[in-house]
XYZ file of N, CA and C in Angstrom:
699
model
N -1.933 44.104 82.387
C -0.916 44.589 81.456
C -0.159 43.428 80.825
N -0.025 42.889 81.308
C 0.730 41.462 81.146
C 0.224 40.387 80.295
N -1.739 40.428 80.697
C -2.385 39.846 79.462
C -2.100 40.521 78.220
N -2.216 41.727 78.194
C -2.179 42.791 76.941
C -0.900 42.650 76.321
N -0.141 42.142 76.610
C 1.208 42.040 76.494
C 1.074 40.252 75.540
N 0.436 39.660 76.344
C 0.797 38.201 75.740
C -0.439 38.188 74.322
N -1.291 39.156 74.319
C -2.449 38.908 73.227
C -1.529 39.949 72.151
N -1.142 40.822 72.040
C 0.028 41.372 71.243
C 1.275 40.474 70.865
N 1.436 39.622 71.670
C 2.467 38.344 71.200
C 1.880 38.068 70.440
N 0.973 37.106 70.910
C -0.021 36.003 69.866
C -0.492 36.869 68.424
N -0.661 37.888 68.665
C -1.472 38.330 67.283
C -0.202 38.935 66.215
N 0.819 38.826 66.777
C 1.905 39.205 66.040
C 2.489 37.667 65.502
N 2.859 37.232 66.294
C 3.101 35.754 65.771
C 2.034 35.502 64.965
N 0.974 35.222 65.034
C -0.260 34.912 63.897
C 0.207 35.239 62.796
N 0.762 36.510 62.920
C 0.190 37.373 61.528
C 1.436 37.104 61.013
N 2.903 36.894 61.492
C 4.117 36.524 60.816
C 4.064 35.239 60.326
N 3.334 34.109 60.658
C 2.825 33.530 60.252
C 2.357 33.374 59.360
N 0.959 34.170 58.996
C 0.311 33.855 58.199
C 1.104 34.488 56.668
N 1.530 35.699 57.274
C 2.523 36.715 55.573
C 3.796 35.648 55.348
N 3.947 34.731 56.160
C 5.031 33.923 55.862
C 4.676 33.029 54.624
N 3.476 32.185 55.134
C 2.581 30.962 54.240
C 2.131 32.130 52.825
N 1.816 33.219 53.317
C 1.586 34.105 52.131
C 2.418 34.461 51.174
N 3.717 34.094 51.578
C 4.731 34.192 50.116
C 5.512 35.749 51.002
N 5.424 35.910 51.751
C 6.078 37.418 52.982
C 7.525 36.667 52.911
N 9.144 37.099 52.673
C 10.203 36.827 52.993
C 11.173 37.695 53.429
N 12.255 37.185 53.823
C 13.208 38.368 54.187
C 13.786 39.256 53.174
N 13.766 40.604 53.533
C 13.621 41.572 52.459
C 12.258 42.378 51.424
N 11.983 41.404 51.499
C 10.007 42.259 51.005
C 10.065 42.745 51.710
N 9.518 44.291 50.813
C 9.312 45.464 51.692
C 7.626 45.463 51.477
N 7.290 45.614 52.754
C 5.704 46.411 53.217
C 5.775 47.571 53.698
N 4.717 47.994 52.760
C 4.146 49.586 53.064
C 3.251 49.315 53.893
N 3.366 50.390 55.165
C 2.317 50.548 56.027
C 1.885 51.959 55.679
N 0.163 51.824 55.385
C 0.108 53.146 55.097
C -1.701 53.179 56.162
N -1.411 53.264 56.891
C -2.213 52.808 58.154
C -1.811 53.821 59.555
N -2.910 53.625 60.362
C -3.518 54.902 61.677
C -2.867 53.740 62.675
N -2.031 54.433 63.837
C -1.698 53.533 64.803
C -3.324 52.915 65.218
N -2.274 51.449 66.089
C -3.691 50.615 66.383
C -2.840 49.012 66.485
N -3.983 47.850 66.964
C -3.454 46.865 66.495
C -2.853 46.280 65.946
N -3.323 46.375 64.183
C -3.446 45.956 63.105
C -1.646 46.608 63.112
N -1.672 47.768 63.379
C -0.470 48.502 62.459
C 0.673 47.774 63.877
N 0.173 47.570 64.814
C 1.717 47.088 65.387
C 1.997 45.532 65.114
N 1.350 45.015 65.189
C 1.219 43.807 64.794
C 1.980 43.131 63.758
N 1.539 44.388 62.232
C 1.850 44.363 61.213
C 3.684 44.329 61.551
N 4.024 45.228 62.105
C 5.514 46.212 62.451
C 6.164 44.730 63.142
N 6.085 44.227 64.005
C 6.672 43.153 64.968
C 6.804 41.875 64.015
N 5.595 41.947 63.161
C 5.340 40.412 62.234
C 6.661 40.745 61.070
N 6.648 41.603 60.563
C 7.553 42.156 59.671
C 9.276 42.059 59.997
N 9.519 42.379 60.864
C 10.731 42.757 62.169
C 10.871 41.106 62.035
N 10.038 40.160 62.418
C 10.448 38.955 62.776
C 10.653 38.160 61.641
N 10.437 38.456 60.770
C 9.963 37.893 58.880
C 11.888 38.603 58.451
N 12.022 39.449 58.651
C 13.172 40.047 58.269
C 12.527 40.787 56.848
N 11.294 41.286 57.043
C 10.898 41.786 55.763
C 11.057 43.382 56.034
N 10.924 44.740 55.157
C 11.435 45.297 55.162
C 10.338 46.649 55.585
N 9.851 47.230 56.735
C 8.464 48.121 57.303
C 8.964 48.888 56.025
N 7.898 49.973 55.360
C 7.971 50.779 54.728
C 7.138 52.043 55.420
N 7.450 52.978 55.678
C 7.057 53.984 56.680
C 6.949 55.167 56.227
N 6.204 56.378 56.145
C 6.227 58.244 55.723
C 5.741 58.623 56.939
N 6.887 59.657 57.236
C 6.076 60.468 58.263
C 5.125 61.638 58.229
N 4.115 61.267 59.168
C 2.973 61.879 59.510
C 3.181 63.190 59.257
N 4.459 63.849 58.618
C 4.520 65.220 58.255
C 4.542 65.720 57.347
N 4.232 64.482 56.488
C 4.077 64.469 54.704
C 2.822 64.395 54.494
N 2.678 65.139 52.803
C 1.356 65.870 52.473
C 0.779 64.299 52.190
N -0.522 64.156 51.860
C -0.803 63.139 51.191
C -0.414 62.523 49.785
N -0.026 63.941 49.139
C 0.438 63.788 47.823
C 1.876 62.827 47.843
N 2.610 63.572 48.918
C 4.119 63.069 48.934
C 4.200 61.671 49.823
N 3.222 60.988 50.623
C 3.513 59.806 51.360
C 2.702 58.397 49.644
N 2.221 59.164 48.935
C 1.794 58.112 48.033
C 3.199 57.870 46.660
N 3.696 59.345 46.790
C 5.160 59.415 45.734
C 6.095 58.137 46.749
N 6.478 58.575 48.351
C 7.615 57.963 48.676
C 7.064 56.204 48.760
N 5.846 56.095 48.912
C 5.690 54.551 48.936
C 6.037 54.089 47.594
N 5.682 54.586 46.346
C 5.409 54.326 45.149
C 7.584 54.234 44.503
N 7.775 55.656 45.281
C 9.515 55.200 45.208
C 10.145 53.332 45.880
N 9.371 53.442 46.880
C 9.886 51.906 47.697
C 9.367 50.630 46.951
N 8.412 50.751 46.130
C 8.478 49.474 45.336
C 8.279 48.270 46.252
N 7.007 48.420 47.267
C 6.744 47.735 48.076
C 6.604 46.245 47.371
N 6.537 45.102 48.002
C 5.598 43.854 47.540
C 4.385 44.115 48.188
N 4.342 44.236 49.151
C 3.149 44.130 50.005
C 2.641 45.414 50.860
N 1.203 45.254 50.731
C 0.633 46.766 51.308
C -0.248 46.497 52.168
N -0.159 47.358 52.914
C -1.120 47.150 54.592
C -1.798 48.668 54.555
N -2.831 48.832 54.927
C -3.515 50.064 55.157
C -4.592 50.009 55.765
N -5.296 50.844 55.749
C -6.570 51.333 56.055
C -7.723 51.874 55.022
N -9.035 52.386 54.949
C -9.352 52.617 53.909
C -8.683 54.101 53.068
N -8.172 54.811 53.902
C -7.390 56.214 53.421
C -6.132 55.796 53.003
N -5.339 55.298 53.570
C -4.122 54.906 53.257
C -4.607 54.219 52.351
N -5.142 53.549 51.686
C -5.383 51.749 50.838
C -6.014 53.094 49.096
N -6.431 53.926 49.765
C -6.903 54.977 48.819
C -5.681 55.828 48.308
N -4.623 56.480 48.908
C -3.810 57.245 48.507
C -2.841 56.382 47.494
N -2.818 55.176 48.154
C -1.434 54.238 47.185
C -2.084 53.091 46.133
N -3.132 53.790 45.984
C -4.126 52.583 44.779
C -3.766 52.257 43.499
N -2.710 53.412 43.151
C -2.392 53.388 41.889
C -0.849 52.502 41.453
N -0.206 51.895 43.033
C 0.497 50.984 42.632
C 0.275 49.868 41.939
N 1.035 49.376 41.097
C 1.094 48.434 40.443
C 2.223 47.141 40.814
N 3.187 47.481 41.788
C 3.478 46.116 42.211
C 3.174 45.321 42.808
N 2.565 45.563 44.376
C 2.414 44.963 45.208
C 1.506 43.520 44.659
N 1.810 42.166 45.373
C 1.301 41.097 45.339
C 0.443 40.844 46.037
N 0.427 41.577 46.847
C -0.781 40.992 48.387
C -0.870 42.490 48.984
N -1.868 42.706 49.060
C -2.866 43.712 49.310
C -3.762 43.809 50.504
N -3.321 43.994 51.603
C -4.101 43.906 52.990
C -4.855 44.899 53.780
N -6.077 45.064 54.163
C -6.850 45.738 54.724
C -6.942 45.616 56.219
N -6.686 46.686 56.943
C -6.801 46.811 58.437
C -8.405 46.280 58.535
N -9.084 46.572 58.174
C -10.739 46.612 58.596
C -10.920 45.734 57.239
N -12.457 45.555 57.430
C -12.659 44.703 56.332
C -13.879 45.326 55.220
N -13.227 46.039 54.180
C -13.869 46.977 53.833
C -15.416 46.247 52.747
N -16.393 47.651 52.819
C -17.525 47.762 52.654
C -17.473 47.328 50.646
N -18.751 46.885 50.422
C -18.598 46.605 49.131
C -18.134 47.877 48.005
N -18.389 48.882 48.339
C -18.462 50.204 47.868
C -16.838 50.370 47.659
N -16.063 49.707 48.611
C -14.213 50.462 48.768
C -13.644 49.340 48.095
N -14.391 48.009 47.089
C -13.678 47.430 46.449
C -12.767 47.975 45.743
N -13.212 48.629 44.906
C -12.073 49.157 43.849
C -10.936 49.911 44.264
N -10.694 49.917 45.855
C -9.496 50.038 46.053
C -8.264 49.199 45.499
N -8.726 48.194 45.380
C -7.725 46.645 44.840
C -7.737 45.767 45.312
N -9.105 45.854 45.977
C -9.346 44.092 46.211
C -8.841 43.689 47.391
N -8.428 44.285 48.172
C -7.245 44.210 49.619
C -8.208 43.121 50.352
N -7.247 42.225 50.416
C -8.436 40.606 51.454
C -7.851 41.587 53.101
N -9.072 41.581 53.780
C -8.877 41.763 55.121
C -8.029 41.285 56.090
N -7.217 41.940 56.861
C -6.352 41.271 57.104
C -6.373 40.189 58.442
N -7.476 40.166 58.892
C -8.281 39.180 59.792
C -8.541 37.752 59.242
N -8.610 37.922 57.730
C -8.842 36.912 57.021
C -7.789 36.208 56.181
N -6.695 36.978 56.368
C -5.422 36.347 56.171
C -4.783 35.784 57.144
N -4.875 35.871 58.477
C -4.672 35.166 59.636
C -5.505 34.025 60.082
N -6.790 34.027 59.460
C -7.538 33.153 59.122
C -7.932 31.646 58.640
N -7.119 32.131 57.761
C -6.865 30.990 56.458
C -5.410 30.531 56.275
N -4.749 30.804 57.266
C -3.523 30.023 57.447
C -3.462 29.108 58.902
N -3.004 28.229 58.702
C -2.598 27.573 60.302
C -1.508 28.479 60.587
N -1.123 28.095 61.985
C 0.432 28.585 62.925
C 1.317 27.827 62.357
N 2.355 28.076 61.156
C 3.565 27.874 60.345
C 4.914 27.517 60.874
N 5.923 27.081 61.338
C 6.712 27.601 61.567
C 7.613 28.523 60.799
N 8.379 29.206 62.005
C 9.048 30.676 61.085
C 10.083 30.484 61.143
N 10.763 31.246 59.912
C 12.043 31.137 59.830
C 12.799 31.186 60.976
N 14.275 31.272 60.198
C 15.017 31.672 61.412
C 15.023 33.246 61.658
N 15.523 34.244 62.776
C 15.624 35.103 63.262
C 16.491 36.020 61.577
N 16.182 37.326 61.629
C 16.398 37.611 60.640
C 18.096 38.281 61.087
N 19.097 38.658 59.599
C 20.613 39.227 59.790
C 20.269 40.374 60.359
N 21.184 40.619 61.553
C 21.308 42.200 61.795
C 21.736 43.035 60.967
N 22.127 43.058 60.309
C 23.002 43.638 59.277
C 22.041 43.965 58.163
N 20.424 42.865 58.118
C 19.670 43.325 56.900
C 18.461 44.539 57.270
N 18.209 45.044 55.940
C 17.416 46.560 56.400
C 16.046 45.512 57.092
N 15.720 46.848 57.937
C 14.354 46.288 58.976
C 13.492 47.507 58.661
N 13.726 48.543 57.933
C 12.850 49.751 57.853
C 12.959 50.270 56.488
N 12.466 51.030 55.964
C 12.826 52.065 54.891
C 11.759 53.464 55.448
N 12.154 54.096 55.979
C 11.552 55.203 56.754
C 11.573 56.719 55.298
N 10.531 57.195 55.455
C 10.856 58.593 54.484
C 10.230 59.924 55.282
N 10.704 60.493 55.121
C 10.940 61.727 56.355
C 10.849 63.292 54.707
N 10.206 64.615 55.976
C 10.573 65.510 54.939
C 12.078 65.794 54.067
N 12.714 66.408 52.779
C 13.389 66.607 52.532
C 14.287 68.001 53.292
N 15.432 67.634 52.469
C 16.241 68.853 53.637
C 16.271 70.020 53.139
N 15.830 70.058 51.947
C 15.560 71.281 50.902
C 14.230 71.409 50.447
N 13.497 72.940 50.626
C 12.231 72.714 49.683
C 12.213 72.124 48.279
N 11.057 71.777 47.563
C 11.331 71.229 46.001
C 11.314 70.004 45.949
N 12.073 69.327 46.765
C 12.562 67.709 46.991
C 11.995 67.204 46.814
N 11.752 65.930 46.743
C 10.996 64.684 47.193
C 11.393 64.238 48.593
N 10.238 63.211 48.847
C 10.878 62.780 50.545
C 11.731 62.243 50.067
N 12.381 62.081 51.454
C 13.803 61.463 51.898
C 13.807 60.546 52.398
N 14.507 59.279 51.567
C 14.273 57.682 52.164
C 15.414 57.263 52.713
N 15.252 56.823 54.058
C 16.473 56.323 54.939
C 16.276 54.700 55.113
N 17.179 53.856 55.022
C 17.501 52.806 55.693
C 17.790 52.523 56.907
N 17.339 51.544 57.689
C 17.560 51.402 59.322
C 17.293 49.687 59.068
N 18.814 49.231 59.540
C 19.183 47.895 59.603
C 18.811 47.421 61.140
N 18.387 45.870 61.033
C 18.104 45.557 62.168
C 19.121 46.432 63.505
N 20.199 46.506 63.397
C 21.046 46.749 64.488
C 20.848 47.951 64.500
N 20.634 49.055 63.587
C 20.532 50.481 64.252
C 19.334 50.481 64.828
N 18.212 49.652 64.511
C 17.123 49.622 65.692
C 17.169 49.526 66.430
N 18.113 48.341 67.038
C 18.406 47.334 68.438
C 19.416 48.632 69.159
N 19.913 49.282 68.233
C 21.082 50.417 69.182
C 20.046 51.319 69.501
N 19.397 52.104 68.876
C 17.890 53.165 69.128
C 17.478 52.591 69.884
N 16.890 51.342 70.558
C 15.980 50.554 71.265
C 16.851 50.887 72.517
N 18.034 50.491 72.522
C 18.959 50.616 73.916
C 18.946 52.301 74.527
N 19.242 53.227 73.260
C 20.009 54.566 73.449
C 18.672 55.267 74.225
N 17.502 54.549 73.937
C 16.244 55.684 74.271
C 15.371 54.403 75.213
N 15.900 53.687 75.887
C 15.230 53.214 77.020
C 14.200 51.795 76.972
N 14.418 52.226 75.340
C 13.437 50.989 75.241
C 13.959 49.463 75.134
N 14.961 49.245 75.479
C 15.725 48.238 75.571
C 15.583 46.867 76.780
N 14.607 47.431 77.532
C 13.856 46.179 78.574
C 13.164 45.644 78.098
N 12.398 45.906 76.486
C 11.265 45.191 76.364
C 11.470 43.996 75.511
N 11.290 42.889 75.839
C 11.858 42.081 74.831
C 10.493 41.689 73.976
N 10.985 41.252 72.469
C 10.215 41.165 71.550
C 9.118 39.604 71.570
N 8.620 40.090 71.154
C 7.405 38.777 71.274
C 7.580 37.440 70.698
N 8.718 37.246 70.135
C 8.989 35.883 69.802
C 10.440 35.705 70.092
N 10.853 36.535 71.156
C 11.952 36.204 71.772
C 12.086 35.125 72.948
N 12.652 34.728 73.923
C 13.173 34.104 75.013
C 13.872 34.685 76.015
N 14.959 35.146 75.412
C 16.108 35.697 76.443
C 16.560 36.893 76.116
N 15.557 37.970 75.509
C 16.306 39.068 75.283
C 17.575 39.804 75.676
N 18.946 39.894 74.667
C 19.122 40.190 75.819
C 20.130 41.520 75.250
N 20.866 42.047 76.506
C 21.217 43.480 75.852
C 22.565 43.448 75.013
N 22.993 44.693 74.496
C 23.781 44.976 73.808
C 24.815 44.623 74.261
N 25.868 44.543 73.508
C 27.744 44.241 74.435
C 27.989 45.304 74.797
N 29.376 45.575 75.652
C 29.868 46.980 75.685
C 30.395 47.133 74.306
N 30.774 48.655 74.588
C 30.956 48.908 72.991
C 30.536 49.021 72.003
N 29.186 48.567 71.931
C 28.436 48.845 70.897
C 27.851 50.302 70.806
N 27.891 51.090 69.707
C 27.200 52.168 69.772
C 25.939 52.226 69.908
N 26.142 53.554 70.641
C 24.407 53.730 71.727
C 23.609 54.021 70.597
N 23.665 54.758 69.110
C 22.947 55.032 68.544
C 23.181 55.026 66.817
N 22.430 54.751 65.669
C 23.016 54.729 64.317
C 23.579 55.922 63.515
N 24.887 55.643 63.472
C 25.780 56.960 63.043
C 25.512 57.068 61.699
N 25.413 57.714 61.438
C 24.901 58.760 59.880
C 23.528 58.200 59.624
N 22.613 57.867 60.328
C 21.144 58.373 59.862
C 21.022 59.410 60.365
N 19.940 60.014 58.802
C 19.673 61.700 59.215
C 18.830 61.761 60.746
N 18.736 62.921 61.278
C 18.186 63.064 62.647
C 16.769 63.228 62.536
N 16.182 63.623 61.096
C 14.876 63.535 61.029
C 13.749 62.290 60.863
N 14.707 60.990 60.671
C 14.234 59.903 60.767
C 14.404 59.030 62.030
N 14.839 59.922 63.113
C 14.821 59.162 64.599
C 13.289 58.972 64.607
N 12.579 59.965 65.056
C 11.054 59.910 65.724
C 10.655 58.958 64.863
N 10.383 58.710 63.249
C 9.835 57.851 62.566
C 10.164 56.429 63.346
N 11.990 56.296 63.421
C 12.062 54.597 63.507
C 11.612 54.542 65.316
N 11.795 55.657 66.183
C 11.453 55.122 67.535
C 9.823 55.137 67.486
N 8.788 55.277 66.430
C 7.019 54.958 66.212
C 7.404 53.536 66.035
N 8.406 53.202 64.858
C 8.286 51.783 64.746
C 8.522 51.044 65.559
N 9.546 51.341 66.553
C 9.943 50.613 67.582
C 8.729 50.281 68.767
N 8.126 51.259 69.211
C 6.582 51.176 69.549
C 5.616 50.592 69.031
N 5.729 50.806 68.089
C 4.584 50.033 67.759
C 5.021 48.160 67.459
N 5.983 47.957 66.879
C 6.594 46.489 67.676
C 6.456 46.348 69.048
N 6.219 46.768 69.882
C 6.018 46.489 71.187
C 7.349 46.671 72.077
N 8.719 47.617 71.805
C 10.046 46.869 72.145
C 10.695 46.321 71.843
N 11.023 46.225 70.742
C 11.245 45.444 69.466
C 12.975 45.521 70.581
N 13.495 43.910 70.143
C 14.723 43.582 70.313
C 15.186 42.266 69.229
N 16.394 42.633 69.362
C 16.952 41.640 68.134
C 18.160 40.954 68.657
N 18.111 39.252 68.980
C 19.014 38.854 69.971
C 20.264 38.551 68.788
N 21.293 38.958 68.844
C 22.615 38.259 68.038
C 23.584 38.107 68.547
N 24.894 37.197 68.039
C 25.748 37.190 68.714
C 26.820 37.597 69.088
N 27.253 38.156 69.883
C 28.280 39.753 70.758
C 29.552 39.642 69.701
N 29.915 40.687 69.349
C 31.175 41.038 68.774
C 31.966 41.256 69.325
N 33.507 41.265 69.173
C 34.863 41.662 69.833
C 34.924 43.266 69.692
N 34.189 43.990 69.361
C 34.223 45.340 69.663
C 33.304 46.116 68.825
N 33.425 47.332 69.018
C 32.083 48.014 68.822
C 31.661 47.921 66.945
N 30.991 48.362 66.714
C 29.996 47.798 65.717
C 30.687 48.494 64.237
N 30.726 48.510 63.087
C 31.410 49.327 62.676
C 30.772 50.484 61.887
N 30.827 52.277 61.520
C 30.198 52.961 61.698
C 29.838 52.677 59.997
N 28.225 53.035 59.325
C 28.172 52.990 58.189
C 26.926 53.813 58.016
N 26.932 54.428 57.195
C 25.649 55.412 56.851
C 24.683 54.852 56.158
N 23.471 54.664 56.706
C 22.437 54.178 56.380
C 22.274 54.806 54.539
N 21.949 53.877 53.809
C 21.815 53.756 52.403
C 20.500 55.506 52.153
N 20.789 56.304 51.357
C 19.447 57.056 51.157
C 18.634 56.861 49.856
N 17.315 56.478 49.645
C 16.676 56.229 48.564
C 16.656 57.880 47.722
C-alpha cells in the first residue's frame, strides 16, 4: 500500500511538472472530462499543486449539459478520455489538449490531444512553484441546477474549503504528495465551507479522492476563517 502510495506521488509530481514546463499556471483552469483512474487523479493532485483551477461536472449530468458547463468554464487546458475528448471537441480555447490513452489514428480529429504519457515524457523533473494561496479557487465544480430549465450550476471551492472538507469528512490524515509535514487545521477553523451549495459536496469530496488526500499546509490564523460564499458561475 505504501508502494502504491509513493508511485501516485511520483506520477503526480511528474505530471505537475511537466503542465508546469507546459505553460500550466496558477489559476488555469483544466477540464477534466475523464473516467476515474490514474491519469484522472494524477491529473487532480498535479493541478491542486500548480494552483491551477480542476474543472469538474457531475456524473449526473446529461452529456449534452457536462459539454455546455465545461464550454461555460473557459478552460485553458483539457484532459480526457476518448468520450470525454469527444463531447468537448467543439471548444475553441483550450491551448493544450491532453489524452488519458494514446489515441488511435482514426480519433485524431478529436484535436490533436498529445497523449498524456507523452507530455510527461518530454519534459525533465522542473522545479515547482511555490505552494499555491489558500484563498485561490482549486475547483470549479458544476452540479445539477436547482430548478428544471437551468443550466448547470457552477460552484467555486477555494483551496481552504477543500482543506476544511478534507478535515470535516475524515480525510484529513492523508497528507498530499508533495507535502512534508502535513499538518492539521487550527482550532477554530470551520469544519466545513459555508455557503457552498450542498449539491457540490460529493463532487469536491471525488476530487479530494482522487488527489489522494489532498492537504494544503498554511499558516494558522488568530481565529476562525472568515465565512464567504463560494462565487456561482
Amino acid at each position: 500500500m505504501r508502494a502504491d502510495r509513493g508511485a501516485r506521488a511520483d506520477r503526480a509530481i511528474r505530471l505537475a511538472s511537466a503542465l508546469h514546463s507546459a505553460g500550466v499556471r496558477a489559476n488555469h483552469r483544466v477540464s477534466l472530462v475523464l473516467e476515474p483512474g490514474p491519469a484522472r487523479s494524477a491529473t487532480v493532485a498535479a493541478c491542486l499543486r500548480l494552483g491551477a483551477v480542476v474543472v469538474a461536472a457531475s456524473p449526473d449530468l446529461p452529456d449534452a449539459e457536462v459539454a455546455s458547463a465545461h464550454a461555460a468554464a473557459r478552460p485553458d487546458v483539457v484532459v480526457g478520455d476518448r468520450h470525454g475528448l469527444r463531447l468537448v471537441r467543439r471548444l475553441r480555447g483550450p491551448a493544450l489538449w491532453l489524452a488519458a490513452d494514446r489515441p488511435r489514428l482514426a480519433d485524431r480529429f478529436v484535436g490533436g490531444a498529445l497523449p498524456l504519457v507523452d507530455l510527461v515524457t518530454r519534459h525533465l523533473l522542473v522545479a515547482l512553484p511555490p505552494a499555491p494561496d489558500p484563498h485561490g479557487d482549486a475547483a470549479l465544480l458544476f452540479v445539477p441546477p436547482d430548478r428544471p430549465g437551468e443550466g448547470p450550476l457552477g460552484v467555486h471551492w477555494t483551496h481552504e474549503d477543500l482543506e476544511a472538507l478534507a478535515g470535516a469528512s475524515g480525510r484529513a490524515g492523508s497528507a498530499a504528495p508533495w507535502e512534508v509535514d502535513g499538518a492539521v487545521p487550527g482550532p477554530g477553523r470551520r469544519s466545513a465551507p459555508r455557503g457552498a451549495r450542498a449539491a457540490s459536496v460529493p463532487l469536491a469530496l471525488d476530487v479530494l479522492d482522487a488527489a489522494g488526500g489532498w492537504r494544503h499546509r498554511h499558516a494558522s490564523t488568530g481565529g476562525p476563517a472568515p465565512a464567504r460564499r463560494p462565487a456561482l458561475v
